[in-house]
């Protein structure tokens, strides 16, 4: 089997591409084949085509200048796309004809991973480090975790693999795990969509930045029909050489027996290897020149930086001496201060202990006082409630008394007005009596005059006597009426005097009642003031009790917090003990599994003709299946079980006897 060297020119355009396109045309019998290899020299580019002659010899070499419009990066992308198509198509066809899950030793699968590695390396930007230049595909593949959350599991498992040391090995493991998950197309599609993120890792003309990358991602969807069981832990992915084997794509089933054709193909591949080696050497020389120039520049910069660093080191050493001297002084001062503080802390600890004992006693006494004060407070509150009710009743009585007083004052004012009116009437009557007495005197004088005149006039006397009789009658009637009026007024005056005396007595009683009520009210006010003082005193005491309660609650909270920390630490210790016991059980199980695996041998397909359990002969309908535990070959009915093994975390095919043994072992290990 002829193999081709690594396509270094396909990995980036910074050192100059050296594309290796493969163009083969032929009918179904594979008679006429032509291989054209383009190489790029340092000064000029030429097309080199080796055409085999009829005898199967080396043939003639033809040279012609490539047209100036042909872009070499486009040629590289086209070649990689064709190789990807061939590898994917060959892998799918061979896997479907193979009819079972693929292992890591399957050649088409290995070639597919090599081709995918070259496709991902195309156009990678050179990452400059301190010692060398680095190009790795692990950087863009790590971006998939941020864009596709389901890919975090693959990234974590790749980082946890113990045997991988280089980024290239991690990238190869990532590709294998993505193929087993059947999500390689989805992951790379998310990566291609984000062109702005890919531009940090790839050049603008890279395959992943152009349409060819999208075409390859579309072709990868067809790999979802393939089942692969790859053991990533056992492979040495760091030191694998990514070489594309073109021979498997040049074979034809009808030409296997044709030895002359095989010799011709081998000669052509030798010529191709020779040309590729020349191109690679030229590219490496040019890249080495450019690297030497860059290293010289970086060396001069490093020398300058080294001189600056030396000056800085001298300054830092001087500063270090100064700082050490200052540090010694500070240490001396701090030691003295620490000794003083230790003495103070010891004294404070002793005082704290004494004060803590005193505080505990105070706390107990305060608790007792609090209980007593709470009882007293309840009694005082009850008394307060009674006094408040009494106060409300007193206020109501006071209001009623005030209303009665106001009504009595109104009646007194009315009585006084009536008295004044009676007095005015009495004065009027007295004035009328005086007027009547004056009238009587005048009449008596008139009578005297008339009596004196009677002696003089008799005739007039009779008339006067008649008039006098009438006047006497009128006088008598007037006197009777005056007597009646006097009696009535006298009786009214007596009754009014009696009422006035009664009202004065009532006023005196009311004034005495008012004085008593005022004195009682003053005493009540004094009692209320005293009660208010006692209430304020009790409130102050309750405030002090509340502060003591808060301190007690804080101490309780601290106690609870310490208890929780203690319980958590106990739980953590218990969990650690449980985990240690589980890890011991797992170690014992792994030891037993290793002992069992050391004596196992993977049986080859050719050695087995019958099933080991049912002893039935294998045929096209009854296919062979390996047990991943014991390595023997069984039929599908006798090995239709899946269990996770120490060699693979995912469930794999296991025979019936191993299945029963493993289940029995797991059940015995369970608590």
XYZ file of C-alpha atoms in Angstrom:
671
model
C 0.000 0.000 0.000
C 1.518 3.243 -1.153
C 1.122 6.270 1.133
C 1.426 9.983 0.431
C 3.235 12.424 2.703
C 1.407 15.042 4.728
C -0.158 17.871 2.713
C 1.585 20.717 4.487
C 0.689 23.174 1.743
C -3.043 22.637 2.445
C -2.758 23.841 6.043
C -2.406 27.582 5.388
C -1.637 30.271 2.869
C 0.946 32.098 5.022
C 3.924 30.009 3.779
C 2.598 29.437 0.253
C 0.077 26.697 -0.733
C 1.185 23.457 -2.260
C -2.059 21.905 -3.401
C -2.178 18.285 -4.352
C -5.310 17.928 -6.497
C -6.264 14.509 -7.619
C -8.159 14.303 -10.910
C -9.034 10.824 -12.100
C -11.289 9.984 -15.012
C -12.254 6.509 -16.067
C -15.069 4.230 -17.046
C -16.456 1.439 -14.883
C -13.507 -0.825 -15.748
C -10.942 1.843 -14.713
C -8.863 1.656 -17.890
C -7.781 5.255 -18.606
C -6.533 7.169 -15.545
C -4.696 10.463 -15.492
C -3.143 12.099 -12.451
C -2.168 15.725 -12.427
C -0.167 17.236 -9.637
C 0.288 20.937 -9.280
C 3.292 22.198 -7.382
C 4.450 25.663 -6.655
C 8.137 26.520 -6.949
C 9.751 29.442 -5.160
C 10.292 31.578 -8.265
C 7.639 30.295 -10.702
C 4.655 27.919 -10.782
C 4.361 25.083 -13.287
C 1.863 22.352 -14.116
C 3.386 18.897 -13.952
C 1.469 15.911 -15.365
C 2.782 12.363 -15.508
C 1.014 10.315 -18.181
C 1.613 6.541 -18.066
C 2.474 4.761 -21.288
C 0.962 1.533 -22.545
C 3.635 -0.721 -20.964
C 3.001 0.607 -17.464
C 6.281 2.552 -17.288
C 6.980 5.979 -15.922
C 5.916 7.642 -19.153
C 6.661 11.167 -20.175
C 6.542 14.323 -18.130
C 4.742 17.353 -19.528
C 5.228 20.939 -18.303
C 3.107 23.935 -19.042
C 2.651 27.267 -17.317
C -0.627 27.663 -15.397
C -2.753 30.618 -16.337
C -2.286 33.698 -14.189
C -5.977 33.907 -13.336
C -5.999 30.534 -11.520
C -6.147 31.041 -7.730
C -4.062 28.375 -5.906
C -6.236 28.581 -2.742
C -9.330 27.859 -4.854
C -7.543 24.819 -6.295
C -6.706 23.660 -2.757
C -10.311 24.066 -1.654
C -11.570 22.142 -4.696
C -9.095 19.310 -4.081
C -10.036 19.066 -0.397
C -13.736 19.084 -1.298
C -13.199 16.240 -3.786
C -11.228 14.265 -1.213
C -13.957 14.845 1.392
C -16.601 13.639 -1.063
C -14.577 10.501 -1.865
C -13.855 9.687 1.796
C -17.454 10.253 2.974
C -18.926 8.295 0.066
C -16.451 5.414 0.532
C -17.061 5.360 4.302
C -20.859 5.218 3.941
C -20.756 2.499 1.227
C -18.230 0.342 3.086
C -20.036 0.757 6.436
C -23.385 -0.239 4.924
C -21.809 -3.273 3.251
C -19.922 -4.099 6.476
C -23.239 -4.340 8.344
C -22.102 -3.662 11.946
C -20.748 -0.935 14.205
C -17.387 0.463 13.134
C -14.274 0.263 15.306
C -11.376 2.693 15.482
C -9.228 0.253 13.412
C -11.533 0.464 10.383
C -9.348 1.933 7.520
C -12.016 4.053 5.717
C -12.938 5.629 9.069
C -9.293 6.469 9.782
C -8.925 8.056 6.333
C -12.120 10.075 6.896
C -10.673 11.573 10.105
C -7.397 12.409 8.294
C -9.289 14.187 5.481
C -11.441 16.111 8.001
C -8.279 17.152 9.834
C -6.787 18.552 6.589
C -10.048 20.370 5.786
C -10.122 21.995 9.227
C -6.424 22.937 9.018
C -6.796 24.703 5.686
C -6.272 28.464 6.020
C -5.572 28.405 9.771
C -3.923 31.550 11.083
C -0.502 31.144 12.630
C -0.570 31.722 16.382
C 2.797 33.196 17.443
C 4.073 31.949 20.802
C 7.289 32.727 22.681
C 9.253 29.789 21.286
C 7.607 28.832 17.990
C 4.706 29.241 15.597
C 1.632 27.174 16.335
C -1.294 26.109 14.156
C -4.034 24.037 15.819
C -7.674 23.239 15.051
C -8.602 22.868 18.739
C -9.259 26.619 19.041
C -12.208 26.808 16.585
C -13.623 23.502 17.853
C -13.729 24.905 21.388
C -16.064 27.636 20.109
C -18.754 25.015 19.453
C -19.402 24.745 23.207
C -20.460 28.394 23.353
C -22.632 28.183 20.234
C -24.175 24.727 20.838
C -24.840 23.954 24.557
C -25.115 20.178 23.943
C -21.448 20.114 22.892
C -20.303 21.012 26.426
C -20.379 17.308 27.371
C -17.941 16.422 24.553
C -15.573 19.268 25.476
C -15.578 18.279 29.155
C -14.951 14.588 28.366
C -12.108 15.523 25.961
C -10.441 17.691 28.615
C -10.798 14.920 31.201
C -9.020 12.329 29.039
C -5.693 11.611 30.779
C -3.635 10.528 27.746
C -4.084 13.711 25.668
C -1.351 16.338 25.996
C -1.497 18.369 22.755
C -4.324 20.474 21.286
C -4.220 18.404 18.080
C -4.875 15.223 20.080
C -7.851 16.887 21.775
C -9.225 17.971 18.386
C -8.927 14.401 17.048
C -10.713 13.006 20.119
C -13.420 15.661 19.697
C -14.043 14.593 16.062
C -14.373 10.930 17.097
C -16.807 11.684 19.920
C -18.897 13.940 17.644
C -19.134 11.131 15.064
C -20.263 8.680 17.754
C -22.928 11.184 18.858
C -24.035 11.609 15.202
C -23.938 15.392 15.613
C -20.761 16.342 13.766
C -22.745 18.033 10.979
C -24.829 20.042 13.489
C -21.759 21.208 15.436
C -19.808 22.288 12.328
C -22.905 23.999 10.868
C -23.146 26.195 14.009
C -19.447 26.988 13.594
C -19.709 27.924 9.883
C -22.668 30.243 10.458
C -20.598 32.426 12.834
C -18.122 33.795 10.258
C -17.086 36.716 12.453
C -15.910 34.320 15.197
C -14.166 32.025 12.692
C -12.233 34.963 11.247
C -10.139 35.017 14.463
C -8.781 31.541 13.603
C -8.963 31.314 9.768
C -7.806 33.401 6.832
C -10.427 34.894 4.550
C -9.665 32.314 1.811
C -9.863 29.264 4.113
C -12.123 26.341 3.289
C -14.257 26.854 6.418
C -14.875 30.489 5.407
C -16.010 29.666 1.849
C -18.871 27.733 0.251
C -16.866 24.481 0.143
C -17.094 24.289 3.951
C -20.900 24.448 3.792
C -20.877 21.696 1.118
C -18.727 19.442 3.328
C -21.055 20.066 6.304
C -23.996 19.052 4.121
C -22.166 15.849 3.136
C -21.515 15.047 6.816
C -25.271 14.671 7.408
C -25.087 11.329 5.559
C -22.790 9.932 8.293
C -25.744 9.793 10.711
C -26.630 6.352 9.252
C -23.310 4.940 10.552
C -22.947 3.409 14.016
C -19.427 3.718 15.432
C -18.012 2.455 18.737
C -14.595 4.102 19.151
C -12.342 3.669 22.177
C -10.724 7.096 22.528
C -8.847 6.309 25.746
C -6.635 3.608 24.278
C -5.520 5.492 21.150
C -2.373 7.614 20.951
C -3.982 10.609 19.244
C -1.146 13.055 19.976
C 1.515 11.324 17.871
C -0.603 10.053 14.962
C 0.557 11.068 11.484
C -2.226 12.487 9.343
C -1.427 10.841 5.985
C -4.044 10.402 3.249
C -3.954 6.948 1.655
C -5.030 7.447 -1.970
C -4.710 3.765 -2.845
C -8.068 2.788 -1.381
C -9.795 5.327 -3.617
C -7.949 4.070 -6.716
C -8.859 0.405 -6.240
C -11.501 -1.294 -8.303
C -12.965 -4.678 -7.443
C -12.682 -5.950 -11.033
C -8.990 -4.953 -11.292
C -7.743 -6.648 -8.110
C -6.386 -9.597 -10.111
C -4.695 -7.398 -12.685
C -1.093 -7.255 -11.440
C 0.152 -5.074 -14.285
C -2.444 -2.417 -13.421
C -1.381 -2.499 -9.759
C 2.297 -2.068 -10.747
C 1.341 0.886 -12.967
C -0.616 2.543 -10.137
C 2.300 1.978 -7.739
C 4.700 3.662 -10.191
C 2.365 6.638 -10.601
C 2.040 6.979 -6.821
C 5.842 6.860 -6.455
C 6.133 9.701 -8.983
C 3.483 11.647 -7.094
C 5.274 11.101 -3.771
C 8.539 12.327 -5.286
C 6.936 15.532 -6.625
C 5.161 16.195 -3.336
C 8.391 15.711 -1.403
C 10.163 18.246 -3.642
C 7.348 20.773 -3.204
C 7.316 20.226 0.537
C 11.066 20.761 0.815
C 10.845 23.997 -1.205
C 8.006 25.245 0.955
C 9.829 24.311 4.144
C 12.987 26.186 2.962
C 11.023 29.363 2.210
C 9.153 29.058 5.492
C 12.448 28.523 7.331
C 13.921 31.689 5.747
C 10.948 33.745 6.803
C 11.063 32.163 10.252
C 14.792 32.930 10.580
C 14.123 36.594 9.717
C 11.321 36.804 12.232
C 13.464 35.056 14.850
C 16.300 37.518 14.290
C 13.921 40.417 14.756
C 12.445 38.833 17.859
C 15.992 38.095 19.111
C 17.005 41.760 18.837
C 13.844 42.761 20.623
C 14.492 40.174 23.309
C 18.092 41.452 23.782
C 16.775 44.986 24.262
C 14.108 43.728 26.641
C 16.759 41.699 28.489
C 18.921 44.823 29.003
C 15.890 46.724 30.272
C 15.002 43.769 32.479
C 18.543 43.696 33.932
C 18.326 47.395 34.811
C 14.955 46.769 36.370
C 16.365 43.804 38.305
C 19.181 45.983 39.732
C 16.660 48.632 40.771
C 14.413 45.987 42.250
C 17.320 44.462 44.199
C 18.121 47.865 45.721
C 14.487 48.363 46.568
C 14.425 44.827 47.957
C 17.332 45.630 50.349
C 15.547 48.758 51.502
C 12.303 46.876 51.939
C 14.050 44.124 53.888
C 15.548 46.657 56.312
C 12.176 48.335 56.685
C 10.584 44.916 57.062
C 12.942 44.051 59.929
C 12.054 47.270 61.735
C 8.362 46.646 61.159
C 8.770 43.066 62.414
C 10.423 44.291 65.623
C 7.659 46.823 66.184
C 4.948 44.310 65.408
C 6.492 41.747 67.783
C 6.533 44.303 70.595
C 3.007 45.330 69.730
C 1.960 41.667 69.624
C 3.405 41.037 73.088
C 1.545 44.053 74.453
C -1.640 42.992 72.704
C -1.247 39.418 74.007
C -1.086 40.698 77.579
C -4.093 42.945 76.919
C -5.995 40.111 75.304
C -5.304 37.795 78.267
C -6.506 40.435 80.721
C -9.532 41.129 78.528
C -10.247 37.391 78.372
C -10.166 37.122 82.151
C -12.375 40.203 82.518
C -14.650 38.808 79.827
C -14.979 35.520 81.688
C -15.768 37.329 84.966
C -18.162 39.682 83.179
C -19.736 36.704 81.405
C -20.430 35.030 84.748
C -21.788 38.299 86.106
C -23.852 38.769 82.961
C -25.269 35.260 83.302
C -26.287 36.025 86.877
C -27.643 39.388 85.771
C -29.465 37.659 82.960
C -31.100 35.156 85.327
C -32.076 37.965 87.706
C -33.342 40.025 84.778
C -35.387 37.042 83.661
C -36.949 36.726 87.077
C -37.537 40.464 87.234
C -38.995 40.283 83.752
C -41.483 37.645 84.876
C -42.420 39.712 87.945
C -42.607 42.876 85.879
C -44.736 41.125 83.274
C -47.155 40.022 86.013
C -47.130 43.536 87.475
C -47.618 44.930 84.015
C -50.640 42.696 83.488
C -52.087 43.816 86.824
C -51.371 47.469 86.008
C -52.896 47.047 82.579
C -56.023 45.527 84.140
C -56.194 48.394 86.662
C -55.566 50.845 83.862
C -58.427 49.355 81.888
C -60.711 49.643 84.958
C -59.543 53.217 85.579
C -59.992 54.116 81.938
C -63.564 52.771 82.076
C -64.078 54.732 85.321
C -62.587 57.781 83.660
C -65.018 57.449 80.776
C -67.930 57.121 83.234
C -66.676 60.164 85.200
C -66.353 62.176 82.017
C -69.921 61.233 81.070
C -71.134 62.189 84.583
C -69.210 65.472 84.347
C -70.808 66.206 81.025
C -74.261 65.470 82.440
C -73.514 67.651 85.490
C -72.310 70.442 83.256
C -75.525 70.162 81.255
C -77.611 70.271 84.505
C -75.569 73.250 85.740
C -76.096 75.078 82.472
C -79.840 74.327 82.609
C -80.016 75.467 86.261
C -78.082 78.608 85.433
C -80.569 79.283 82.621
C -83.494 78.757 85.038
C -81.811 81.054 87.589
C -81.396 83.737 84.942
C -85.087 83.316 84.024
C -86.117 83.509 87.710
C -84.028 86.622 88.226
C -85.712 88.216 85.226
C -89.114 87.250 86.678
C -88.077 88.760 90.045
C -87.089 92.000 88.354
C -90.426 92.063 86.538
C -92.294 91.430 89.852
C -90.291 94.193 91.494
C -91.198 96.553 88.650
C -94.890 95.573 89.041
C -94.704 96.147 92.831
C -93.145 99.560 92.249
C -95.903 100.429 89.808
C -98.550 99.238 92.290
C -96.911 101.230 95.091
C -96.910 104.297 92.884
C -100.618 103.669 92.117
C -101.335 103.321 95.878
C -99.585 106.607 96.563
C -101.555 108.207 93.742
C -104.773 106.747 95.147
C -103.871 108.047 98.667
C -103.201 111.518 97.224
C -106.513 111.308 95.449
C -108.212 110.371 98.727
C -106.567 113.342 100.484
C -107.670 115.642 97.744
C -111.214 114.221 97.941
C -111.220 114.648 101.721
C -110.184 118.264 101.229
C -112.895 118.663 98.637
C -115.390 117.105 101.112
C -114.267 119.492 103.804
C -114.713 122.360 101.458
C -118.064 120.975 100.465
C -119.147 120.601 104.120
C -118.150 124.212 104.685
C -120.120 125.167 101.622
C -123.179 123.048 102.788
C -123.863 125.471 105.387
C -123.857 128.046 102.749
C -125.625 126.145 99.975
C -128.385 123.589 100.954
C -129.693 123.125 97.570
C -126.397 122.451 96.229
C -125.856 120.202 99.271
C -128.366 117.674 98.319
C -126.941 117.445 94.943
C -123.574 117.223 96.413
C -124.775 114.508 98.858
C -126.060 112.475 96.002
C -122.809 112.943 94.200
C -121.005 112.209 97.442
C -122.900 108.977 97.932
C -122.022 107.986 94.401
C -118.430 108.981 95.036
C -118.411 107.017 98.322
C -119.797 104.008 96.530
C -117.154 104.400 93.865
C -114.557 104.926 96.580
C -115.714 101.817 98.409
C -115.549 99.821 95.220
C -112.109 101.255 94.554
C -110.971 100.424 98.080
C -112.331 96.902 97.745
C -110.565 96.531 94.460
C -107.384 97.973 96.017
C -107.652 95.525 98.896
C -108.151 92.651 96.492
C -105.197 93.756 94.390
C -103.078 94.152 97.503
C -104.000 90.690 98.742
C -103.287 89.125 95.363
C -99.986 90.937 95.027
C -99.080 90.053 98.628
C -99.766 86.355 98.022
C -97.784 86.473 94.759
C -94.944 88.276 96.485
C -94.883 85.683 99.296
C -94.886 82.796 96.816
C -92.114 84.436 94.798
C -90.064 85.003 97.948
C -90.548 81.322 98.854
C -89.428 80.264 95.344
C -86.427 82.606 95.522
C -85.414 81.161 98.889
C -85.802 77.636 97.531
C -83.726 78.504 94.448
C -81.085 80.125 96.640
C -80.954 76.942 98.726
C -80.651 74.884 95.530
C -77.909 77.217 94.305
C -76.026 76.823 97.571
C -76.361 73.022 97.316
C -75.233 73.077 93.668
C -72.261 75.290 94.523
C -71.269 72.900 97.298
C -71.717 69.933 94.878
C -69.612 71.747 92.304
C -66.869 72.373 94.815
C -66.923 68.693 95.812
C -66.832 67.575 92.186
C -63.982 69.998 91.418
C -62.003 68.663 94.361
C -62.755 65.055 93.285
C -61.772 65.911 89.732
C -58.495 67.448 90.989
C -57.771 64.299 92.971
C -58.549 62.205 89.882
C -56.185 64.338 87.816
C -53.450 63.895 90.408
C -54.078 60.111 90.427
C -53.946 60.085 86.609
C -50.652 61.984 86.630
C -49.252 59.504 89.115
C -50.460 56.611 86.954
C -48.924 58.240 83.874
C -45.601 58.500 85.715
C -45.838 54.847 86.731
C -46.744 53.889 83.132
C -43.743 55.808 81.746
C -41.524 54.144 84.332
C -42.942 50.754 83.342
C -42.383 51.566 79.669
C -38.735 52.370 80.329
C -38.418 49.099 82.179
C -40.139 47.241 79.300
C -37.720 48.877 76.849
C -34.821 47.616 78.923
C -36.443 44.170 79.008
C -36.900 44.261 75.195
C -33.207 45.100 74.717
C -32.321 42.195 77.022
C -34.678 39.996 74.976
C -32.976 41.071 71.741
C -29.564 40.244 73.203
C -30.920 36.877 74.333
C -32.383 36.218 70.846
C -29.074 37.185 69.221
C -27.293 34.737 71.498
C -29.873 32.078 70.599
C -29.367 32.819 66.858
C -25.602 32.487 67.251
C -26.131 29.212 69.089
C -28.447 27.965 66.299
C -25.963 29.073 63.629
C -23.135 27.227 65.366
C -25.356 24.164 65.682
C -26.186 24.313 61.949
C -22.482 24.599 61.077
C -21.808 21.630 63.352
C -24.588 19.575 61.689
C -23.382 20.562 58.195
C -19.846 19.518 59.057
C -21.147 16.217 60.425
C -23.167 15.674 57.215
C -20.115 16.541 55.097
C -18.035 14.026 57.058
C -20.744 11.394 56.593
C -20.920 12.132 52.854
C -17.128 11.917 52.613
C -17.251 8.564 54.403
C -19.961 7.339 52.014
C -17.986 8.551 48.993
C -14.837 6.874 50.307
C -16.711 3.594 50.754
C -18.199 3.945 47.239
C -14.776 4.712 45.768
C -13.320 1.666 47.561
C -16.085 -0.495 46.082
C -15.432 0.963 42.621
C -11.673 0.324 42.956
C -12.355 -3.282 43.926
C -14.732 -3.586 40.975
C -12.121 -2.120 38.612
C -9.482 -4.476 39.991
C -11.761 -7.435 39.374
C -12.555 -6.146 35.886
C -8.846 -5.692 35.099
C -8.124 -9.192 36.351
C -10.908 -10.501 34.138
C -9.721 -8.456 31.145
C -6.094 -9.549 31.473
C -6.988 -13.141 30.711
C -9.333 -12.278 27.785
C -8.443 -12.655 24.123
C -10.294 -10.984 21.215
C -11.293 -13.884 18.936
C -10.910 -13.300 15.214
C -13.853 -13.635 12.837
C -12.135 -16.376 10.779
C -11.589 -18.621 13.823
C -15.287 -18.842 14.767
C -17.760 -20.805 12.617
C -20.363 -21.630 15.287
C -21.942 -19.700 18.141
C -20.288 -20.504 21.455
C -23.577 -20.717 23.413
C -26.174 -22.215 21.052
C -23.490 -23.782 18.754
C -25.436 -22.824 15.606
C -23.492 -22.280 12.394
C -23.017 -18.697 11.167
C -24.421 -17.712 7.768
C -25.560 -14.621 5.865
C -28.743 -14.471 7.924
C -27.087 -15.495 11.225
C -24.248 -12.965 11.594
C -21.265 -12.890 13.966
C -21.104 -10.542 16.985
C -18.246 -10.029 19.450
C -18.887 -9.865 23.201
C -17.040 -6.763 24.429
C -16.404 -8.403 27.830
C -15.015 -11.868 27.047
C -14.018 -11.341 23.370
C -15.811 -14.477 22.118
C -18.074 -14.549 19.030
C -21.828 -15.203 19.391
C -24.983 -14.905 17.304
C -27.406 -12.000 17.678
C -29.838 -13.986 19.880
C -27.100 -15.002 22.349
C -25.535 -11.509 22.533
C -28.599 -9.236 22.464
C -27.600 -7.415 25.677
C -25.938 -4.054 26.352
C -24.105 -2.965 29.508
C -21.525 -0.257 30.331
C -18.034 -1.700 30.891
C -14.877 -0.251 32.483
C -13.355 0.057 28.994
C -16.277 2.131 27.655
C -18.746 4.295 29.608
C -21.484 3.767 26.986
C -23.478 0.472 26.881
C -21.908 -2.089 24.504
C -22.849 -5.586 23.280
C -22.390 -8.371 25.855
C -23.200 -12.110 25.670
C -25.843 -13.735 27.906
C -23.367 -15.406 30.264
C -21.305 -12.203 30.762
C -24.551 -10.237 31.170
C -25.732 -12.525 34.000
C -22.272 -12.484 35.654
C -21.992 -8.659 35.491
C -25.522 -8.128 36.844
C -24.803 -10.542 39.711
C -21.575 -8.647 40.485
C -23.348 -5.247 40.411
C -26.132 -6.532 42.701
C -23.554 -7.886 45.184
C -21.721 -4.519 45.192
C -24.908 -2.562 45.894
C -25.570 -1.772 49.610
